[in-house]
Amino acid sequence: MDVETTKERLLQLEKEIKSLSLKKDIEFHQQRVVKKHMALKSANGTLWIVPNQSSYDICLSGQSLVAEMTPFMTKLCGSDCTSYKQTKPKPHIPYWRVEDFQIVKKAVYRFAGVELK
């Protein structure tokens, strides 16, 4: 998936969420060095969206976010996490690899606490 297109989509989602939600602390972030590492951040943690050649990795970072969203992501994606982005000192930052941006959108809305209609 294209990095610039993914960035545009995530910025649009950030804008939508800020217009629909009381949770205004959500901010888009993109790493300076590895441009494909993009995220939405809030006080509750970070939802990383990493485009790959034909898919997206949806990653959960932050203990409270992992605890809160893992059951939702497992149900949304139909399986346990694909793997973990970090494995030391123990596995953390679970991720799910998905091909459909609509799944990314649902994860972002859930992260923001907004019901997707």
mmCIF file of C-alpha atoms in Angstrom:
data_model
loop_
_atom_site.group_PDB
_atom_site.id
_atom_site.type_symbol
_atom_site.label_atom_id
_atom_site.label_comp_id
_atom_site.label_asym_id
_atom_site.label_seq_id
_atom_site.Cartn_x
_atom_site.Cartn_y
_atom_site.Cartn_z
ATOM 1 C CA MET A 1 0.000 0.000 0.000
ATOM 2 C CA ASP A 2 1.215 3.482 -0.848
ATOM 3 C CA VAL A 3 2.644 5.540 2.055
ATOM 4 C CA GLU A 4 1.323 8.913 0.850
ATOM 5 C CA THR A 5 -2.172 7.567 0.184
ATOM 6 C CA THR A 6 -2.228 5.932 3.609
ATOM 7 C CA LYS A 7 -1.090 9.195 5.197
ATOM 8 C CA GLU A 8 -3.873 11.131 3.449
ATOM 9 C CA ARG A 9 -6.453 8.583 4.594
ATOM 10 C CA LEU A 10 -5.239 8.700 8.199
ATOM 11 C CA LEU A 11 -5.261 12.514 8.218
ATOM 12 C CA GLN A 12 -8.837 12.405 6.916
ATOM 13 C CA LEU A 13 -9.802 9.947 9.665
ATOM 14 C CA GLU A 14 -8.193 12.215 12.276
ATOM 15 C CA LYS A 15 -10.275 15.120 10.960
ATOM 16 C CA GLU A 16 -13.492 13.039 10.949
ATOM 17 C CA ILE A 17 -12.921 11.830 14.497
ATOM 18 C CA LYS A 18 -12.190 15.296 15.831
ATOM 19 C CA SER A 19 -15.476 16.493 14.332
ATOM 20 C CA LEU A 20 -17.465 13.591 15.853
ATOM 21 C CA SER A 21 -15.810 13.033 19.206
ATOM 22 C CA LEU A 22 -15.279 14.718 22.519
ATOM 23 C CA LYS A 23 -11.872 13.027 22.503
ATOM 24 C CA LYS A 24 -9.907 15.831 20.871
ATOM 25 C CA ASP A 25 -6.447 14.690 21.998
ATOM 26 C CA ILE A 26 -5.988 12.329 19.041
ATOM 27 C CA GLU A 27 -3.097 13.404 16.837
ATOM 28 C CA PHE A 28 -1.583 12.007 13.657
ATOM 29 C CA HIS A 29 2.132 11.176 13.869
ATOM 30 C CA GLN A 30 4.635 10.071 11.231
ATOM 31 C CA GLN A 31 8.210 9.074 11.969
ATOM 32 C CA ARG A 32 10.770 11.321 10.311
ATOM 33 C CA VAL A 33 13.153 8.531 9.303
ATOM 34 C CA VAL A 34 10.821 5.624 8.459
ATOM 35 C CA LYS A 35 7.928 7.403 6.716
ATOM 36 C CA LYS A 36 5.729 4.313 6.573
ATOM 37 C CA HIS A 37 5.542 4.271 10.380
ATOM 38 C CA MET A 38 2.401 6.319 10.978
ATOM 39 C CA ALA A 39 0.151 6.470 14.002
ATOM 40 C CA LEU A 40 -2.699 8.092 15.784
ATOM 41 C CA LYS A 41 -1.754 8.970 19.340
ATOM 42 C CA SER A 42 -3.807 9.770 22.410
ATOM 43 C CA ALA A 43 -3.365 9.751 26.156
ATOM 44 C CA ASN A 44 -4.454 6.092 26.151
ATOM 45 C CA GLY A 45 -1.711 4.847 23.815
ATOM 46 C CA THR A 46 -0.729 4.711 20.175
ATOM 47 C CA LEU A 47 -2.434 2.993 17.254
ATOM 48 C CA TRP A 48 0.238 2.421 14.606
ATOM 49 C CA ILE A 49 -0.775 1.884 10.986
ATOM 50 C CA VAL A 50 2.068 0.567 8.835
ATOM 51 C CA PRO A 51 1.404 0.058 5.125
ATOM 52 C CA ASN A 52 3.091 -2.912 3.469
ATOM 53 C CA GLN A 53 3.176 -4.014 -0.151
ATOM 54 C CA SER A 54 -0.400 -5.333 -0.173
ATOM 55 C CA SER A 55 -1.616 -4.875 3.409
ATOM 56 C CA TYR A 56 -1.606 -2.776 6.558
ATOM 57 C CA ASP A 57 -0.295 -3.673 9.998
ATOM 58 C CA ILE A 58 -2.495 -2.333 12.800
ATOM 59 C CA CYS A 59 -0.343 -2.187 15.935
ATOM 60 C CA LEU A 60 -1.322 -1.488 19.539
ATOM 61 C CA SER A 61 1.209 0.300 21.732
ATOM 62 C CA GLY A 62 0.626 1.057 25.396
ATOM 63 C CA GLN A 63 -0.430 -1.373 28.118
ATOM 64 C CA SER A 64 -3.891 0.086 28.668
ATOM 65 C CA LEU A 65 -4.583 0.279 24.933
ATOM 66 C CA VAL A 66 -3.456 -3.310 24.415
ATOM 67 C CA ALA A 67 -5.721 -4.493 27.244
ATOM 68 C CA GLU A 68 -8.658 -2.444 25.968
ATOM 69 C CA MET A 69 -8.445 -3.130 22.227
ATOM 70 C CA THR A 70 -7.088 -6.684 21.898
ATOM 71 C CA PRO A 71 -10.511 -8.356 22.259
ATOM 72 C CA PHE A 72 -11.992 -5.891 19.754
ATOM 73 C CA MET A 73 -9.172 -6.434 17.238
ATOM 74 C CA THR A 74 -9.376 -10.201 17.607
ATOM 75 C CA LYS A 75 -13.102 -10.084 16.846
ATOM 76 C CA LEU A 76 -12.708 -7.520 14.030
ATOM 77 C CA CYS A 77 -9.953 -9.489 12.298
ATOM 78 C CA GLY A 78 -11.311 -12.943 13.125
ATOM 79 C CA SER A 79 -8.081 -14.142 14.732
ATOM 80 C CA ASP A 80 -5.474 -13.497 17.387
ATOM 81 C CA CYS A 81 -2.738 -11.018 16.537
ATOM 82 C CA THR A 82 -0.472 -11.861 13.614
ATOM 83 C CA SER A 83 2.613 -11.394 15.775
ATOM 84 C CA TYR A 84 4.430 -8.732 17.819
ATOM 85 C CA LYS A 85 6.489 -5.796 16.569
ATOM 86 C CA GLN A 86 8.709 -5.938 19.655
ATOM 87 C CA THR A 87 9.788 -9.156 21.358
ATOM 88 C CA LYS A 88 12.234 -8.019 24.069
ATOM 89 C CA PRO A 89 12.203 -8.169 26.996
ATOM 90 C CA LYS A 90 8.931 -9.990 26.253
ATOM 91 C CA PRO A 91 6.492 -9.873 23.334
ATOM 92 C CA HIS A 92 4.580 -6.592 23.198
ATOM 93 C CA ILE A 93 3.052 -4.293 20.564
ATOM 94 C CA PRO A 94 0.713 -6.855 19.000
ATOM 95 C CA TYR A 95 -0.279 -6.322 15.390
ATOM 96 C CA TRP A 96 -2.854 -7.605 12.955
ATOM 97 C CA ARG A 97 -2.109 -7.661 9.220
ATOM 98 C CA VAL A 98 -5.137 -6.724 7.129
ATOM 99 C CA GLU A 99 -5.695 -6.029 3.443
ATOM 100 C CA ASP A 100 -8.836 -3.877 3.689
ATOM 101 C CA PHE A 101 -8.565 -0.222 4.740
ATOM 102 C CA GLN A 102 -12.128 -0.442 6.093
ATOM 103 C CA ILE A 103 -10.771 -2.644 8.890
ATOM 104 C CA VAL A 104 -8.158 0.036 9.610
ATOM 105 C CA LYS A 105 -10.965 2.617 9.706
ATOM 106 C CA LYS A 106 -12.991 0.525 12.173
ATOM 107 C CA ALA A 107 -9.922 0.124 14.396
ATOM 108 C CA VAL A 108 -9.262 3.885 14.319
ATOM 109 C CA TYR A 109 -12.860 4.683 15.228
ATOM 110 C CA ARG A 110 -12.763 2.192 18.105
ATOM 111 C CA PHE A 111 -9.458 3.673 19.258
ATOM 112 C CA ALA A 112 -11.165 7.075 19.348
ATOM 113 C CA GLY A 113 -14.230 5.742 21.132
ATOM 114 C CA VAL A 114 -16.509 6.746 18.263
ATOM 115 C CA GLU A 115 -19.156 4.423 16.886
ATOM 116 C CA LEU A 116 -18.792 3.876 13.142
ATOM 117 C CA LYS A 117 -22.157 4.104 11.432
#
